[in-house]
Amino acid sequence: MANMYNEAIRPKKELILCEDGTNTLYSKEFDEPYHSTKDGALHESLEKHVKPALSIKNKHNTLTILDICFGLGYNTFATLYYIKKNKLKTKIHILSPEFDEELVRSLEHFDFPPEFETIKPMIHAVAQNLYYEDEQFKIEILLGDARESTPKIKEKIDIVYQDAFSPVHNPLLWTKEHFSDIRVICKEDAILTTYSSAAAIRLGLYENGFFIFVHRAELMRYSTVASLKMLENFEYIDMELKKVRNPTARSMRDKDYL
Ligand SMILES: C[S@@+](CC[C@H](N)C(=O)[O-])C[C@H]1O[C@@H](n2cnc3c(N)ncnc32)[C@H](O)[C@@H]1O
């Protein structure tokens, strides 16, 4: 199966094995792996996104998640895996922008970790239909440019997984304006998780009303949780103090990349 996958994506992507034993891809177009090979694709999804997000939102019966961007779907699939494994009853609706349709359709043949065995029918449905729905889960791939699809979302978002390629290689998905589009569709207590801990990214979120927190997990570089409400049990970063200490730091702006 993995070989069929390789045939389909060979010109633009390379399969790589991460240190946690799970597979990811290297994008030749973006000159970057889809996941931190050191942190590991599944480990990174669970520790940087799924676990912190679902622990903060553990009182909610329904959650709407914006997964930017779908890629190999690890964040979406790890969410389903985590909910099923822990027998949670939370109803989940995931909206995920992605412009690489060929990649999503090829996931039917991707060599995912054994943890995803129980959700295989969902992976197949997403790859075939770009959509999945049952009584508990709904997954929608929003095909096209995330900067165009995000402002059109009608649902109010509880959780954002901000997991684009790096600010250096994909700057338009890290600007103050992009975070503003996200802010508009967020609920008043929404949170955002991201692997980036860069000052420019944290500033872009802060300038859109997010409080900023450090997230630490085992065997993992630290990452960021941003929240529209103050959070207990997370290490708060005083961004006004950061600005004083780092007066040249600026958020990223669309005009510099368009
Ligand atoms: C780092 S990968 C996402 C990894 C993914 N979250 C996962 O868990 O597998 C970034 C993805 O963003 C997609 N992408 C880049 N720019 C985009 C844009 N402007 N609109 C939609 N998708 C975009 C790429 O095709 C790629 O699949």
GROMACS .gro file of C-alpha atoms and ligand atoms in nm:
model
  285
    1MET     CA    1   0.000   0.000   0.000
    2ALA     CA    2   0.277   0.243   0.096
    3ASN     CA    3   0.439   0.177  -0.243
    4MET     CA    4   0.122   0.272  -0.431
    5TYR     CA    5   0.119   0.588  -0.227
    6ASN     CA    6   0.478   0.663  -0.317
    7GLU     CA    7   0.406   0.618  -0.687
    8ALA     CA    8   0.130   0.878  -0.671
    9ILE     CA    9   0.324   1.150  -0.491
   10ARG     CA   10   0.685   1.078  -0.590
   11PRO     CA   11   0.752   1.397  -0.789
   12LYS     CA   12   0.662   1.639  -0.511
   13LYS     CA   13   0.687   1.453  -0.182
   14GLU     CA   14   0.907   1.201  -0.005
   15LEU     CA   15   0.801   0.958   0.265
   16ILE     CA   16   1.002   0.994   0.587
   17LEU     CA   17   1.001   0.803   0.913
   18CYS     CA   18   0.980   1.015   1.229
   19GLU     CA   19   1.152   0.935   1.558
   20ASP     CA   20   0.820   0.820   1.712
   21GLY     CA   21   0.797   0.550   1.442
   22THR     CA   22   0.518   0.721   1.246
   23ASN     CA   23   0.541   0.829   0.883
   24THR     CA   24   0.522   1.178   0.745
   25LEU     CA   25   0.611   1.340   0.413
   26TYR     CA   26   0.870   1.590   0.301
   27SER     CA   27   0.725   1.858   0.069
   28LYS     CA   28   0.966   1.954  -0.205
   29GLU     CA   29   0.737   2.246  -0.295
   30PHE     CA   30   0.757   2.398   0.054
   31ASP     CA   31   1.103   2.253   0.122
   32GLU     CA   32   0.984   2.130   0.459
   33PRO     CA   33   0.854   1.815   0.632
   34TYR     CA   34   0.483   1.799   0.717
   35HIS     CA   35   0.575   1.727   1.080
   36SER     CA   36   0.872   1.764   1.309
   37THR     CA   37   1.058   1.440   1.241
   38LYS     CA   38   1.214   1.464   1.587
   39ASP     CA   39   0.884   1.513   1.773
   40GLY     CA   40   0.705   1.262   1.545
   41ALA     CA   41   0.387   1.300   1.341
   42LEU     CA   42   0.141   1.127   1.577
   43HIS     CA   43   0.321   1.233   1.895
   44GLU     CA   44   0.325   1.597   1.779
   45SER     CA   45  -0.045   1.595   1.687
   46LEU     CA   46  -0.144   1.446   2.020
   47GLU     CA   47   0.085   1.648   2.244
   48LYS     CA   48   0.083   1.990   2.076
   49HIS     CA   49  -0.277   2.000   1.959
   50VAL     CA   50  -0.523   1.729   2.062
   51LYS     CA   51  -0.444   1.676   2.431
   52PRO     CA   52  -0.407   2.041   2.536
   53ALA     CA   53  -0.714   2.144   2.334
   54LEU     CA   54  -0.941   1.867   2.457
   55SER     CA   55  -0.825   1.903   2.816
   56ILE     CA   56  -0.909   2.275   2.814
   57LYS     CA   57  -1.247   2.201   2.651
   58ASN     CA   58  -1.329   1.891   2.858
   59LYS     CA   59  -1.663   2.033   2.981
   60HIS     CA   60  -1.804   2.078   2.630
   61ASN     CA   61  -2.053   1.829   2.482
   62THR     CA   62  -1.994   1.951   2.128
   63LEU     CA   63  -1.682   2.102   1.975
   64THR     CA   64  -1.620   2.268   1.641
   65ILE     CA   65  -1.257   2.253   1.533
   66LEU     CA   66  -1.077   2.444   1.258
   67ASP     CA   67  -0.778   2.235   1.146
   68ILE     CA   68  -0.541   2.458   0.944
   69CYS     CA   69  -0.440   2.282   0.719
   70PHE     CA   70  -0.543   1.920   0.664
   71GLY     CA   71  -0.219   1.784   0.508
   72LEU     CA   72  -0.195   1.416   0.602
   73GLY     CA   73  -0.484   1.464   0.841
   74TYR     CA   74  -0.289   1.365   1.151
   75ASN     CA   75  -0.447   1.635   1.369
   76THR     CA   76  -0.799   1.544   1.259
   77PHE     CA   77  -0.742   1.168   1.281
   78ALA     CA   78  -0.555   1.193   1.613
   79THR     CA   79  -0.857   1.383   1.751
   80LEU     CA   80  -1.091   1.099   1.651
   81TYR     CA   81  -0.845   0.839   1.781
   82TYR     CA   82  -0.810   1.018   2.117
   83ILE     CA   83  -1.186   1.060   2.162
   84LYS     CA   84  -1.258   0.697   2.075
   85LYS     CA   85  -0.972   0.561   2.287
   86ASN     CA   86  -1.091   0.754   2.591
   87LYS     CA   87  -1.457   0.673   2.518
   88LEU     CA   88  -1.552   1.040   2.525
   89LYS     CA   89  -1.903   1.130   2.415
   90THR     CA   90  -1.812   1.473   2.278
   91LYS     CA   91  -1.962   1.547   1.937
   92ILE     CA   92  -1.693   1.673   1.704
   93HIS     CA   93  -1.722   1.879   1.387
   94ILE     CA   94  -1.391   1.940   1.211
   95LEU     CA   95  -1.354   2.189   0.925
   96SER     CA   96  -1.019   2.170   0.752
   97PRO     CA   97  -0.893   2.385   0.464
   98GLU     CA   98  -0.651   2.219   0.220
   99PHE     CA   99  -0.561   2.308  -0.138
  100ASP     CA  100  -0.379   1.983  -0.224
  101GLU     CA  101  -0.668   1.760  -0.332
  102GLU     CA  102  -0.433   1.496  -0.474
  103LEU     CA  103  -0.271   1.458  -0.133
  104VAL     CA  104  -0.600   1.411   0.053
  105ARG     CA  105  -0.721   1.156  -0.203
  106SER     CA  106  -0.392   0.964  -0.176
  107LEU     CA  107  -0.434   0.916   0.200
  108GLU     CA  108  -0.634   0.601   0.140
  109HIS     CA  109  -0.298   0.436   0.067
  110PHE     CA  110  -0.087   0.615   0.326
  111ASP     CA  111   0.091   0.401   0.584
  112PHE     CA  112  -0.067   0.544   0.901
  113PRO     CA  113   0.027   0.416   1.250
  114PRO     CA  114  -0.158   0.114   1.404
  115GLU     CA  115  -0.333   0.357   1.642
  116PHE     CA  116  -0.546   0.468   1.343
  117GLU     CA  117  -0.662   0.111   1.263
  118THR     CA  118  -1.003   0.162   1.429
  119ILE     CA  119  -1.069   0.483   1.235
  120LYS     CA  120  -0.965   0.342   0.896
  121PRO     CA  121  -1.320   0.362   0.752
  122MET     CA  122  -1.324   0.732   0.837
  123ILE     CA  123  -0.985   0.786   0.672
  124HIS     CA  124  -1.111   0.611   0.358
  125ALA     CA  125  -1.429   0.818   0.350
  126VAL     CA  126  -1.236   1.143   0.384
  127ALA     CA  127  -0.992   1.039   0.110
  128GLN     CA  128  -1.276   0.939  -0.124
  129ASN     CA  129  -1.540   1.201  -0.048
  130LEU     CA  130  -1.346   1.477   0.131
  131TYR     CA  131  -1.621   1.432   0.391
  132TYR     CA  132  -1.725   1.198   0.670
  133GLU     CA  133  -2.025   1.196   0.900
  134ASP     CA  134  -2.173   0.966   1.165
  135GLU     CA  135  -2.367   1.030   1.489
  136GLN     CA  136  -2.059   1.165   1.670
  137PHE     CA  137  -1.814   1.293   1.409
  138LYS     CA  138  -1.833   1.520   1.108
  139ILE     CA  139  -1.526   1.601   0.899
  140GLU     CA  140  -1.532   1.846   0.610
  141ILE     CA  141  -1.234   1.925   0.389
  142LEU     CA  142  -1.262   2.280   0.256
  143LEU     CA  143  -1.088   2.243  -0.075
  144GLY     CA  144  -0.899   2.554  -0.184
  145ASP     CA  145  -0.692   2.835  -0.036
  146ALA     CA  146  -0.733   2.860   0.341
  147ARG     CA  147  -0.719   3.239   0.320
  148GLU     CA  148  -1.031   3.230   0.103
  149SER     CA  149  -1.222   2.951   0.276
  150THR     CA  150  -1.165   3.057   0.638
  151PRO     CA  151  -1.361   3.386   0.624
  152LYS     CA  152  -1.653   3.201   0.458
  153ILE     CA  153  -1.698   2.958   0.748
  154LYS     CA  154  -2.040   3.004   0.907
  155GLU     CA  155  -1.983   2.784   1.214
  156LYS     CA  156  -1.843   2.933   1.534
  157ILE     CA  157  -1.513   2.770   1.627
  158ASP     CA  158  -1.410   2.635   1.970
  159ILE     CA  159  -1.061   2.511   1.881
  160VAL     CA  160  -0.812   2.606   1.611
  161TYR     CA  161  -0.522   2.378   1.526
  162GLN     CA  162  -0.283   2.622   1.356
  163ASP     CA  163  -0.049   2.378   1.181
  164ALA     CA  164   0.058   2.533   0.850
  165PHE     CA  165   0.408   2.501   0.707
  166SER     CA  166   0.650   2.734   0.882
  167PRO     CA  167   0.619   3.115   0.874
  168VAL     CA  168   0.933   3.129   0.655
  169HIS     CA  169   0.787   2.897   0.390
  170ASN     CA  170   0.415   2.977   0.414
  171PRO     CA  171   0.397   3.331   0.559
  172LEU     CA  172   0.040   3.415   0.453
  173LEU     CA  173  -0.096   3.156   0.696
  174TRP     CA  174   0.076   3.330   0.990
  175THR     CA  175  -0.006   3.699   0.944
  176LYS     CA  176  -0.204   3.929   1.172
  177GLU     CA  177  -0.470   3.944   0.899
  178HIS     CA  178  -0.500   3.564   0.883
  179PHE     CA  179  -0.538   3.551   1.261
  180SER     CA  180  -0.799   3.828   1.234
  181ASP     CA  181  -1.003   3.614   0.991
  182ILE     CA  182  -0.978   3.330   1.242
  183ARG     CA  183  -1.074   3.554   1.535
  184VAL     CA  184  -1.396   3.660   1.361
  185ILE     CA  185  -1.526   3.303   1.337
  186CYS     CA  186  -1.419   3.206   1.690
  187LYS     CA  187  -1.645   3.166   1.993
  188GLU     CA  188  -1.567   3.404   2.281
  189ASP     CA  189  -1.374   3.135   2.472
  190ALA     CA  190  -1.198   2.978   2.173
  191ILE     CA  191  -0.844   2.848   2.194
  192LEU     CA  192  -0.571   2.799   1.934
  193THR     CA  193  -0.282   2.553   1.947
  194THR     CA  194   0.034   2.587   1.743
  195TYR     CA  195   0.387   2.447   1.732
  196SER     CA  196   0.526   2.797   1.674
  197SER     CA  197   0.672   2.982   1.968
  198ALA     CA  198   0.810   3.270   1.760
  199ALA     CA  199   0.760   3.623   1.896
  200ALA     CA  200   0.614   3.747   1.563
  201ILE     CA  201   0.347   3.474   1.568
  202ARG     CA  202   0.257   3.524   1.931
  203LEU     CA  203   0.232   3.900   1.865
  204GLY     CA  204  -0.003   3.845   1.570
  205LEU     CA  205  -0.232   3.642   1.796
  206TYR     CA  206  -0.201   3.885   2.088
  207GLU     CA  207  -0.293   4.179   1.860
  208ASN     CA  208  -0.614   3.990   1.781
  209GLY     CA  209  -0.714   3.956   2.145
  210PHE     CA  210  -0.561   3.620   2.234
  211PHE     CA  211  -0.387   3.560   2.566
  212ILE     CA  212  -0.064   3.367   2.509
  213PHE     CA  213   0.059   3.064   2.704
  214VAL     CA  214   0.355   2.826   2.685
  215HIS     CA  215   0.262   2.462   2.649
  216ARG     CA  216   0.513   2.201   2.767
  217ALA     CA  217   0.479   1.827   2.709
  218GLU     CA  218   0.711   1.533   2.763
  219LEU     CA  219   0.968   1.453   2.493
  220MET     CA  220   0.860   1.762   2.299
  221ARG     CA  221   0.984   2.110   2.224
  222TYR     CA  222   0.757   2.360   2.395
  223SER     CA  223   0.475   2.513   2.188
  224THR     CA  224   0.199   2.775   2.218
  225VAL     CA  225  -0.159   2.776   2.334
  226ALA     CA  226  -0.350   3.100   2.268
  227SER     CA  227  -0.688   3.164   2.426
  228LEU     CA  228  -0.952   3.436   2.410
  229LYS     CA  229  -1.019   3.375   2.783
  230MET     CA  230  -0.757   3.358   3.059
  231LEU     CA  231  -0.655   2.996   3.130
  232GLU     CA  232  -0.567   2.829   3.460
  233ASN     CA  233  -0.288   2.570   3.467
  234PHE     CA  234  -0.097   2.713   3.170
  235GLU     CA  235   0.215   2.927   3.184
  236TYR     CA  236   0.099   3.281   3.095
  237ILE     CA  237   0.321   3.506   2.886
  238ASP     CA  238   0.294   3.881   2.949
  239MET     CA  239   0.315   4.008   2.591
  240GLU     CA  240   0.337   4.375   2.699
  241LEU     CA  241   0.654   4.285   2.889
  242LYS     CA  242   0.779   4.089   2.587
  243LYS     CA  243   0.727   4.399   2.371
  244VAL     CA  244   0.931   4.611   2.613
  245ARG     CA  245   1.209   4.354   2.619
  246ASN     CA  246   1.204   4.300   2.243
  247PRO     CA  247   1.106   4.641   2.097
  248THR     CA  248   1.184   4.545   1.737
  249ALA     CA  249   0.950   4.242   1.734
  250ARG     CA  250   0.659   4.280   1.490
  251SER     CA  251   0.366   4.064   1.386
  252MET     CA  252   0.374   3.944   1.024
  253ARG     CA  253   0.157   4.141   0.777
  254ASP     CA  254  -0.005   4.042   0.448
  255LYS     CA  255   0.139   4.345   0.267
  256ASP     CA  256   0.493   4.212   0.314
  257TYR     CA  257   0.415   3.884   0.134
  258LEU     CA  258   0.153   3.960  -0.129
  259LIG     C1  259   0.237   2.128   0.761
  259LIG     S1  260   0.118   2.064   0.653
  259LIG     C2  261  -0.018   2.030   0.759
  259LIG     C3  262   0.000   1.905   0.839
  259LIG     C4  263  -0.131   1.853   0.893
  259LIG     N1  264  -0.186   1.941   0.994
  259LIG     C5  265  -0.119   1.711   0.947
  259LIG     O1  266  -0.146   1.690   1.064
  259LIG     O2  267  -0.085   1.623   0.869
  259LIG     C6  268   0.060   2.208   0.569
  259LIG     C7  269  -0.049   2.182   0.468
  259LIG     O3  270  -0.098   2.309   0.428
  259LIG     C8  271  -0.137   2.302   0.292
  259LIG     N2  272  -0.142   2.442   0.246
  259LIG     C9  273  -0.039   2.529   0.233
  259LIG     N3  274  -0.084   2.652   0.201
  259LIG    C10  275  -0.220   2.641   0.192
  259LIG    C11  276  -0.322   2.733   0.162
  259LIG     N4  277  -0.296   2.862   0.136
  259LIG     N5  278  -0.450   2.689   0.162
  259LIG    C12  279  -0.479   2.558   0.188
  259LIG     N6  280  -0.385   2.466   0.216
  259LIG    C13  281  -0.256   2.507   0.219
  259LIG    C14  282  -0.031   2.216   0.229
  259LIG     O4  283  -0.079   2.159   0.108
  259LIG    C15  284  -0.006   2.114   0.340
  259LIG     O5  285  -0.086   2.000   0.320
   0.00000   0.00000   0.00000
